[in-house]
Amino acid sequence: MHTDKTLGVLGGMGPAATADFLRVLAEITPAETDQEHPRMIVYSHTVTPDRTTFILGKGPDPTEYIKDGLKTLIGWGADLLCVTCNTAHYFIDQFRSEISKPTVHIIDETIGEAASRSPQGAWLTATLGTMRTGLYQRHAQNSGYAFRIPSEPMQVDIHDVTDMVKAGKHKEAGEKFKKIVEQLWEIERLPIVGACTEIPIAYANTGLEPKMGISCLEALAKGCVRELYYK
């Protein structure tokens, strides 16, 4: 297959998650040759202030950085956009109408994947920023899907896992996240939605069943493939 569209990827939030997204996208793209893979422009906009820190009232506003990143990708020739950060979509939702090119929305894609694989519900694991905004809960409610929410202390531990991945401590992150997941499964054995782009990396290092993890990165990649090749 072939696509004439150019995908613009706004990343760097964080870098490891961006790299993992590109790997997943390459693996699931319906291509048999280099030439059948999509053209991509990747903007690793690492200077973007931390999204959760701002939401918690402790840091600068990243809105203009995210908006500028998307508009820069459009200026460079992107026909389709995606952002490899869940919490960034809290800000994107506020200025989405200002962006002239379509954006594959990681929240909607992940909820769709969760609903398809586990209609009865799933555990939501994300950064404190994403959890505090109610971003996933709000979008899920609009589509009639129900998430199970970890306790507040567990949410803090999950956020620590994402920081460990950002620091390159993938093995340690996997060990800590495994303990968290096992505690959740003692309550109810439902799939774990990795609603932060670092969490799929942590889950991959837990040694737990791959089929019980739902990756926002994989969901985003599937959405990009759909828009690039089938629309």
Short mmCIF file of N, CA and C in Angstrom, two decimals, residues 78-227:
data_model
loop_
_atom_site.label_atom_id
_atom_site.label_comp_id
_atom_site.label_asym_id
_atom_site.label_seq_id
_atom_site.Cartn_x
_atom_site.Cartn_y
_atom_site.Cartn_z
N ALA A 78 3.26 18.88 7.00
CA ALA A 78 2.45 17.78 7.53
C ALA A 78 1.00 17.91 7.09
N ASP A 79 0.41 16.79 6.67
CA ASP A 79 -1.00 16.74 6.29
C ASP A 79 -1.87 16.20 7.41
N LEU A 80 -1.25 15.42 8.30
CA LEU A 80 -1.94 14.78 9.41
C LEU A 80 -1.04 14.89 10.63
N LEU A 81 -1.63 15.13 11.80
CA LEU A 81 -0.84 15.37 13.00
C LEU A 81 -1.15 14.35 14.09
N CYS A 82 -0.17 14.09 14.93
CA CYS A 82 -0.41 13.33 16.16
C CYS A 82 0.57 13.81 17.22
N VAL A 83 0.21 13.62 18.47
CA VAL A 83 1.03 14.08 19.60
C VAL A 83 1.22 12.91 20.54
N THR A 84 2.47 12.57 20.82
CA THR A 84 2.76 11.40 21.65
C THR A 84 2.84 11.76 23.13
N CYS A 85 1.79 12.41 23.59
CA CYS A 85 1.65 12.73 25.03
C CYS A 85 0.17 12.85 25.32
N ASN A 86 -0.30 12.09 26.30
CA ASN A 86 -1.72 12.13 26.65
C ASN A 86 -2.10 13.45 27.29
N THR A 87 -1.34 13.88 28.29
CA THR A 87 -1.70 15.08 29.03
C THR A 87 -1.72 16.31 28.13
N ALA A 88 -0.89 16.31 27.09
CA ALA A 88 -0.88 17.43 26.15
C ALA A 88 -2.25 17.66 25.52
N HIS A 89 -3.06 16.60 25.46
CA HIS A 89 -4.37 16.74 24.81
C HIS A 89 -5.36 17.53 25.66
N TYR A 90 -5.07 17.69 26.93
CA TYR A 90 -5.87 18.59 27.76
C TYR A 90 -5.77 20.01 27.20
N PHE A 91 -4.60 20.38 26.77
CA PHE A 91 -4.37 21.72 26.20
C PHE A 91 -4.84 21.78 24.75
N ILE A 92 -4.59 20.71 24.00
CA ILE A 92 -5.01 20.66 22.60
C ILE A 92 -6.52 20.81 22.48
N ASP A 93 -7.25 20.20 23.39
CA ASP A 93 -8.72 20.30 23.34
C ASP A 93 -9.18 21.75 23.44
N GLN A 94 -8.37 22.61 24.02
CA GLN A 94 -8.75 24.01 24.20
C GLN A 94 -8.49 24.87 22.97
N PHE A 95 -7.61 24.40 22.07
CA PHE A 95 -7.34 25.21 20.87
C PHE A 95 -7.42 24.39 19.58
N ARG A 96 -8.08 23.27 19.64
CA ARG A 96 -8.14 22.35 18.49
C ARG A 96 -8.66 23.04 17.23
N SER A 97 -9.61 23.96 17.39
CA SER A 97 -10.21 24.64 16.23
C SER A 97 -9.21 25.55 15.53
N GLU A 98 -8.10 25.89 16.20
CA GLU A 98 -7.10 26.76 15.59
C GLU A 98 -6.10 26.01 14.71
N ILE A 99 -6.15 24.69 14.74
CA ILE A 99 -5.21 23.87 13.98
C ILE A 99 -5.85 23.49 12.65
N SER A 100 -5.19 23.82 11.56
CA SER A 100 -5.78 23.69 10.22
C SER A 100 -5.72 22.29 9.64
N LYS A 101 -4.98 21.39 10.26
CA LYS A 101 -4.89 20.02 9.76
C LYS A 101 -5.48 19.06 10.80
N PRO A 102 -6.01 17.93 10.35
CA PRO A 102 -6.60 16.97 11.29
C PRO A 102 -5.56 16.37 12.23
N THR A 103 -5.99 16.11 13.46
CA THR A 103 -5.13 15.54 14.48
C THR A 103 -5.72 14.21 14.96
N VAL A 104 -4.91 13.17 14.94
CA VAL A 104 -5.34 11.89 15.50
C VAL A 104 -5.25 12.02 17.02
N HIS A 105 -6.38 11.90 17.68
CA HIS A 105 -6.50 12.20 19.11
C HIS A 105 -6.22 10.95 19.94
N ILE A 106 -5.12 10.94 20.67
CA ILE A 106 -4.70 9.74 21.40
C ILE A 106 -5.72 9.28 22.43
N ILE A 107 -6.45 10.21 23.03
CA ILE A 107 -7.44 9.84 24.05
C ILE A 107 -8.57 9.04 23.42
N ASP A 108 -9.14 9.58 22.35
CA ASP A 108 -10.25 8.91 21.68
C ASP A 108 -9.82 7.56 21.11
N GLU A 109 -8.62 7.51 20.56
CA GLU A 109 -8.13 6.26 19.98
C GLU A 109 -7.95 5.20 21.06
N THR A 110 -7.43 5.59 22.22
CA THR A 110 -7.19 4.63 23.29
C THR A 110 -8.50 4.14 23.89
N ILE A 111 -9.45 5.03 24.07
CA ILE A 111 -10.76 4.62 24.58
C ILE A 111 -11.43 3.65 23.60
N GLY A 112 -11.32 3.93 22.31
CA GLY A 112 -11.88 3.04 21.30
C GLY A 112 -11.25 1.66 21.35
N GLU A 113 -9.93 1.61 21.54
CA GLU A 113 -9.22 0.34 21.65
C GLU A 113 -9.66 -0.42 22.91
N ALA A 114 -9.78 0.30 24.03
CA ALA A 114 -10.21 -0.33 25.27
C ALA A 114 -11.62 -0.89 25.15
N ALA A 115 -12.52 -0.12 24.56
CA ALA A 115 -13.91 -0.56 24.40
C ALA A 115 -14.00 -1.79 23.51
N SER A 116 -13.14 -1.86 22.51
CA SER A 116 -13.13 -3.00 21.59
C SER A 116 -12.62 -4.26 22.27
N ARG A 117 -11.58 -4.12 23.07
CA ARG A 117 -10.93 -5.28 23.68
C ARG A 117 -11.54 -5.69 25.01
N SER A 118 -12.13 -4.73 25.73
CA SER A 118 -12.70 -5.04 27.04
C SER A 118 -13.95 -4.20 27.26
N PRO A 119 -15.07 -4.59 26.64
CA PRO A 119 -16.30 -3.80 26.75
C PRO A 119 -16.78 -3.61 28.19
N GLN A 120 -16.40 -4.54 29.07
CA GLN A 120 -16.86 -4.48 30.46
C GLN A 120 -16.10 -3.46 31.29
N GLY A 121 -15.05 -2.84 30.73
CA GLY A 121 -14.30 -1.83 31.45
C GLY A 121 -12.83 -2.17 31.56
N ALA A 122 -12.04 -1.24 32.09
CA ALA A 122 -10.60 -1.43 32.23
C ALA A 122 -10.07 -0.48 33.30
N TRP A 123 -8.92 -0.82 33.85
CA TRP A 123 -8.25 0.07 34.80
C TRP A 123 -7.55 1.20 34.04
N LEU A 124 -7.70 2.42 34.53
CA LEU A 124 -7.07 3.58 33.91
C LEU A 124 -5.82 3.94 34.69
N THR A 125 -4.67 3.91 34.05
CA THR A 125 -3.41 4.30 34.70
C THR A 125 -2.77 5.41 33.88
N ALA A 126 -2.44 6.51 34.56
CA ALA A 126 -1.95 7.70 33.85
C ALA A 126 -1.18 8.59 34.82
N THR A 127 -0.66 9.69 34.31
CA THR A 127 0.00 10.68 35.16
C THR A 127 -1.04 11.36 36.05
N LEU A 128 -0.56 11.99 37.11
CA LEU A 128 -1.46 12.76 37.98
C LEU A 128 -2.15 13.87 37.20
N GLY A 129 -1.43 14.47 36.25
CA GLY A 129 -2.01 15.54 35.44
C GLY A 129 -3.21 15.05 34.65
N THR A 130 -3.05 13.93 33.98
CA THR A 130 -4.14 13.37 33.19
C THR A 130 -5.30 12.96 34.08
N MET A 131 -4.99 12.36 35.23
CA MET A 131 -6.06 11.93 36.13
C MET A 131 -6.80 13.12 36.72
N ARG A 132 -6.08 14.15 37.12
CA ARG A 132 -6.71 15.30 37.78
C ARG A 132 -7.61 16.10 36.81
N THR A 133 -7.25 16.12 35.55
CA THR A 133 -8.08 16.85 34.58
C THR A 133 -9.37 16.11 34.25
N GLY A 134 -9.41 14.79 34.54
CA GLY A 134 -10.57 14.00 34.15
C GLY A 134 -10.67 13.82 32.65
N LEU A 135 -9.54 13.97 31.98
CA LEU A 135 -9.51 13.95 30.52
C LEU A 135 -10.07 12.65 29.95
N TYR A 136 -9.56 11.53 30.41
CA TYR A 136 -10.03 10.24 29.91
C TYR A 136 -11.45 9.97 30.36
N GLN A 137 -11.75 10.28 31.61
CA GLN A 137 -13.08 10.01 32.13
C GLN A 137 -14.13 10.77 31.34
N ARG A 138 -13.83 12.02 31.01
CA ARG A 138 -14.78 12.86 30.26
C ARG A 138 -15.01 12.32 28.85
N HIS A 139 -13.92 12.01 28.15
CA HIS A 139 -14.06 11.48 26.79
C HIS A 139 -14.74 10.11 26.82
N ALA A 140 -14.43 9.29 27.84
CA ALA A 140 -15.05 7.97 27.94
C ALA A 140 -16.55 8.08 28.20
N GLN A 141 -16.92 9.03 29.04
CA GLN A 141 -18.34 9.23 29.33
C GLN A 141 -19.10 9.60 28.06
N ASN A 142 -18.48 10.40 27.22
CA ASN A 142 -19.12 10.82 25.96
C ASN A 142 -19.40 9.63 25.05
N SER A 143 -18.56 8.59 25.17
CA SER A 143 -18.74 7.40 24.32
C SER A 143 -19.39 6.25 25.07
N GLY A 144 -19.77 6.48 26.34
CA GLY A 144 -20.46 5.46 27.10
C GLY A 144 -19.57 4.37 27.65
N TYR A 145 -18.28 4.64 27.82
CA TYR A 145 -17.36 3.63 28.33
C TYR A 145 -17.03 3.92 29.79
N ALA A 146 -16.75 2.86 30.57
CA ALA A 146 -16.50 3.02 32.00
C ALA A 146 -15.10 2.55 32.36
N PHE A 147 -14.34 3.40 33.03
CA PHE A 147 -13.02 3.05 33.55
C PHE A 147 -13.11 2.78 35.04
N ARG A 148 -12.26 1.87 35.53
CA ARG A 148 -12.02 1.73 36.96
C ARG A 148 -10.83 2.63 37.30
N ILE A 149 -10.93 3.34 38.42
CA ILE A 149 -9.93 4.33 38.79
C ILE A 149 -9.15 3.86 40.03
N PRO A 150 -7.82 3.79 39.95
CA PRO A 150 -7.03 3.42 41.14
C PRO A 150 -7.20 4.45 42.25
N SER A 151 -6.88 4.05 43.48
CA SER A 151 -6.94 4.97 44.61
C SER A 151 -5.93 6.09 44.44
N GLU A 152 -6.13 7.15 45.19
CA GLU A 152 -5.23 8.31 45.10
C GLU A 152 -3.77 7.93 45.39
N PRO A 153 -3.48 7.17 46.47
CA PRO A 153 -2.08 6.78 46.70
C PRO A 153 -1.50 5.97 45.55
N MET A 154 -2.31 5.11 44.94
CA MET A 154 -1.82 4.33 43.80
C MET A 154 -1.58 5.22 42.59
N GLN A 155 -2.40 6.25 42.42
CA GLN A 155 -2.18 7.19 41.32
C GLN A 155 -0.83 7.89 41.46
N VAL A 156 -0.46 8.21 42.70
CA VAL A 156 0.85 8.83 42.94
C VAL A 156 1.96 7.86 42.57
N ASP A 157 1.81 6.59 42.95
CA ASP A 157 2.81 5.58 42.61
C ASP A 157 2.92 5.39 41.09
N ILE A 158 1.78 5.42 40.41
CA ILE A 158 1.77 5.27 38.95
C ILE A 158 2.49 6.44 38.30
N HIS A 159 2.25 7.64 38.82
CA HIS A 159 2.95 8.81 38.28
C HIS A 159 4.45 8.66 38.46
N ASP A 160 4.88 8.12 39.61
CA ASP A 160 6.31 7.89 39.84
C ASP A 160 6.89 6.93 38.80
N VAL A 161 6.09 5.95 38.39
CA VAL A 161 6.53 5.00 37.35
C VAL A 161 6.83 5.74 36.05
N THR A 162 5.97 6.69 35.69
CA THR A 162 6.20 7.43 34.44
C THR A 162 7.48 8.26 34.53
N ASP A 163 7.75 8.82 35.70
CA ASP A 163 8.99 9.58 35.88
C ASP A 163 10.21 8.68 35.77
N MET A 164 10.10 7.46 36.24
CA MET A 164 11.21 6.51 36.16
C MET A 164 11.52 6.17 34.70
N VAL A 165 10.48 6.01 33.89
CA VAL A 165 10.70 5.73 32.47
C VAL A 165 11.37 6.92 31.80
N LYS A 166 10.91 8.12 32.12
CA LYS A 166 11.53 9.32 31.55
C LYS A 166 13.01 9.42 31.91
N ALA A 167 13.36 8.88 33.09
CA ALA A 167 14.75 8.92 33.55
C ALA A 167 15.57 7.74 33.01
N GLY A 168 14.95 6.91 32.16
CA GLY A 168 15.67 5.79 31.57
C GLY A 168 15.73 4.55 32.45
N LYS A 169 14.98 4.54 33.56
CA LYS A 169 15.01 3.41 34.50
C LYS A 169 13.86 2.44 34.16
N HIS A 170 13.95 1.83 33.00
CA HIS A 170 12.85 1.02 32.50
C HIS A 170 12.65 -0.25 33.32
N LYS A 171 13.71 -0.93 33.69
CA LYS A 171 13.59 -2.16 34.48
C LYS A 171 12.98 -1.87 35.84
N GLU A 172 13.48 -0.82 36.50
CA GLU A 172 12.95 -0.46 37.81
C GLU A 172 11.48 -0.04 37.72
N ALA A 173 11.15 0.68 36.63
CA ALA A 173 9.76 1.10 36.41
C ALA A 173 8.86 -0.12 36.25
N GLY A 174 9.35 -1.13 35.51
CA GLY A 174 8.58 -2.35 35.32
C GLY A 174 8.34 -3.09 36.63
N GLU A 175 9.35 -3.14 37.47
CA GLU A 175 9.20 -3.83 38.76
C GLU A 175 8.18 -3.13 39.65
N LYS A 176 8.24 -1.81 39.69
CA LYS A 176 7.30 -1.05 40.52
C LYS A 176 5.88 -1.15 39.96
N PHE A 177 5.76 -1.06 38.63
CA PHE A 177 4.44 -1.09 38.02
C PHE A 177 3.80 -2.47 38.16
N LYS A 178 4.61 -3.54 38.13
CA LYS A 178 4.08 -4.88 38.30
C LYS A 178 3.37 -5.01 39.65
N LYS A 179 3.96 -4.47 40.69
CA LYS A 179 3.36 -4.54 42.03
C LYS A 179 2.02 -3.78 42.05
N ILE A 180 2.00 -2.63 41.37
CA ILE A 180 0.77 -1.84 41.32
C ILE A 180 -0.33 -2.61 40.59
N VAL A 181 0.02 -3.18 39.44
CA VAL A 181 -0.96 -3.91 38.63
C VAL A 181 -1.51 -5.11 39.41
N GLU A 182 -0.64 -5.82 40.10
CA GLU A 182 -1.08 -6.98 40.88
C GLU A 182 -2.05 -6.57 41.99
N GLN A 183 -1.83 -5.39 42.57
CA GLN A 183 -2.77 -4.88 43.57
C GLN A 183 -4.12 -4.57 42.94
N LEU A 184 -4.11 -3.98 41.75
CA LEU A 184 -5.35 -3.68 41.04
C LEU A 184 -6.10 -4.97 40.69
N TRP A 185 -5.37 -5.98 40.27
CA TRP A 185 -6.00 -7.24 39.89
C TRP A 185 -6.56 -8.00 41.09
N GLU A 186 -6.07 -7.70 42.28
CA GLU A 186 -6.68 -8.28 43.47
C GLU A 186 -8.08 -7.73 43.69
N ILE A 187 -8.31 -6.50 43.21
CA ILE A 187 -9.63 -5.87 43.30
C ILE A 187 -10.53 -6.38 42.18
N GLU A 188 -10.04 -6.30 40.94
CA GLU A 188 -10.78 -6.79 39.78
C GLU A 188 -9.80 -7.00 38.63
N ARG A 189 -9.86 -8.17 38.03
CA ARG A 189 -8.92 -8.50 36.96
C ARG A 189 -9.45 -7.96 35.63
N LEU A 190 -9.10 -6.74 35.33
CA LEU A 190 -9.44 -6.08 34.08
C LEU A 190 -8.15 -5.63 33.39
N PRO A 191 -8.19 -5.43 32.07
CA PRO A 191 -6.99 -4.95 31.38
C PRO A 191 -6.52 -3.60 31.93
N ILE A 192 -5.24 -3.35 31.78
CA ILE A 192 -4.62 -2.11 32.25
C ILE A 192 -4.43 -1.19 31.06
N VAL A 193 -5.11 -0.07 31.07
CA VAL A 193 -4.93 0.93 30.02
C VAL A 193 -3.76 1.83 30.38
N GLY A 194 -2.73 1.80 29.57
CA GLY A 194 -1.59 2.69 29.76
C GLY A 194 -1.90 4.03 29.12
N ALA A 195 -2.50 4.94 29.90
CA ALA A 195 -2.96 6.23 29.38
C ALA A 195 -1.93 7.33 29.57
N CYS A 196 -0.69 6.93 29.63
CA CYS A 196 0.46 7.83 29.56
C CYS A 196 1.45 7.13 28.65
N THR A 197 2.12 7.86 27.79
CA THR A 197 2.95 7.21 26.78
C THR A 197 4.18 6.51 27.36
N GLU A 198 4.48 6.77 28.64
CA GLU A 198 5.56 6.02 29.29
C GLU A 198 5.08 4.68 29.87
N ILE A 199 3.80 4.56 30.15
CA ILE A 199 3.30 3.37 30.83
C ILE A 199 3.42 2.10 29.98
N PRO A 200 3.14 2.13 28.67
CA PRO A 200 3.36 0.91 27.89
C PRO A 200 4.81 0.41 27.96
N ILE A 201 5.75 1.32 28.09
CA ILE A 201 7.15 0.91 28.23
C ILE A 201 7.34 0.22 29.57
N ALA A 202 6.74 0.79 30.63
CA ALA A 202 6.83 0.16 31.94
C ALA A 202 6.14 -1.20 31.94
N TYR A 203 4.96 -1.28 31.33
CA TYR A 203 4.22 -2.55 31.31
C TYR A 203 5.01 -3.63 30.58
N ALA A 204 5.69 -3.24 29.51
CA ALA A 204 6.49 -4.20 28.74
C ALA A 204 7.62 -4.78 29.58
N ASN A 205 7.98 -4.10 30.67
CA ASN A 205 9.07 -4.55 31.54
C ASN A 205 8.55 -5.22 32.82
N THR A 206 7.23 -5.50 32.88
CA THR A 206 6.67 -6.16 34.06
C THR A 206 6.75 -7.68 33.96
N GLY A 207 6.79 -8.21 32.75
CA GLY A 207 6.72 -9.65 32.56
C GLY A 207 5.30 -10.18 32.62
N LEU A 208 4.31 -9.29 32.72
CA LEU A 208 2.91 -9.70 32.77
C LEU A 208 2.38 -9.96 31.36
N GLU A 209 1.19 -10.58 31.29
CA GLU A 209 0.61 -10.95 30.00
C GLU A 209 0.44 -9.72 29.09
N PRO A 210 1.05 -9.74 27.91
CA PRO A 210 0.89 -8.60 27.00
C PRO A 210 -0.56 -8.28 26.68
N LYS A 211 -1.40 -9.32 26.57
CA LYS A 211 -2.79 -9.09 26.16
C LYS A 211 -3.59 -8.35 27.24
N MET A 212 -3.06 -8.29 28.47
CA MET A 212 -3.76 -7.59 29.54
C MET A 212 -3.35 -6.12 29.63
N GLY A 213 -2.47 -5.68 28.75
CA GLY A 213 -2.08 -4.27 28.69
C GLY A 213 -2.61 -3.63 27.42
N ILE A 214 -3.23 -2.48 27.56
CA ILE A 214 -3.74 -1.73 26.40
C ILE A 214 -2.91 -0.47 26.27
N SER A 215 -2.16 -0.38 25.19
CA SER A 215 -1.18 0.69 25.01
C SER A 215 -1.76 1.88 24.25
N CYS A 216 -1.66 3.06 24.86
CA CYS A 216 -2.09 4.27 24.14
C CYS A 216 -1.22 4.52 22.92
N LEU A 217 0.05 4.11 22.97
CA LEU A 217 0.93 4.28 21.82
C LEU A 217 0.48 3.42 20.64
N GLU A 218 0.10 2.19 20.94
CA GLU A 218 -0.39 1.30 19.89
C GLU A 218 -1.71 1.81 19.33
N ALA A 219 -2.59 2.29 20.22
CA ALA A 219 -3.87 2.83 19.77
C ALA A 219 -3.66 4.04 18.87
N LEU A 220 -2.73 4.91 19.25
CA LEU A 220 -2.43 6.09 18.43
C LEU A 220 -1.87 5.67 17.08
N ALA A 221 -0.97 4.69 17.07
CA ALA A 221 -0.38 4.22 15.82
C ALA A 221 -1.45 3.64 14.91
N LYS A 222 -2.38 2.87 15.47
CA LYS A 222 -3.47 2.30 14.67
C LYS A 222 -4.33 3.40 14.06
N GLY A 223 -4.59 4.45 14.85
CA GLY A 223 -5.37 5.56 14.34
C GLY A 223 -4.67 6.28 13.20
N CYS A 224 -3.36 6.43 13.32
CA CYS A 224 -2.59 7.08 12.26
C CYS A 224 -2.61 6.25 10.98
N VAL A 225 -2.46 4.93 11.12
CA VAL A 225 -2.51 4.05 9.95
C VAL A 225 -3.87 4.15 9.27
N ARG A 226 -4.92 4.16 10.05
CA ARG A 226 -6.26 4.28 9.47
C ARG A 226 -6.40 5.58 8.67
N GLU A 227 -5.97 6.70 9.26
CA GLU A 227 -6.12 7.98 8.58
C GLU A 227 -5.17 8.12 7.39
#
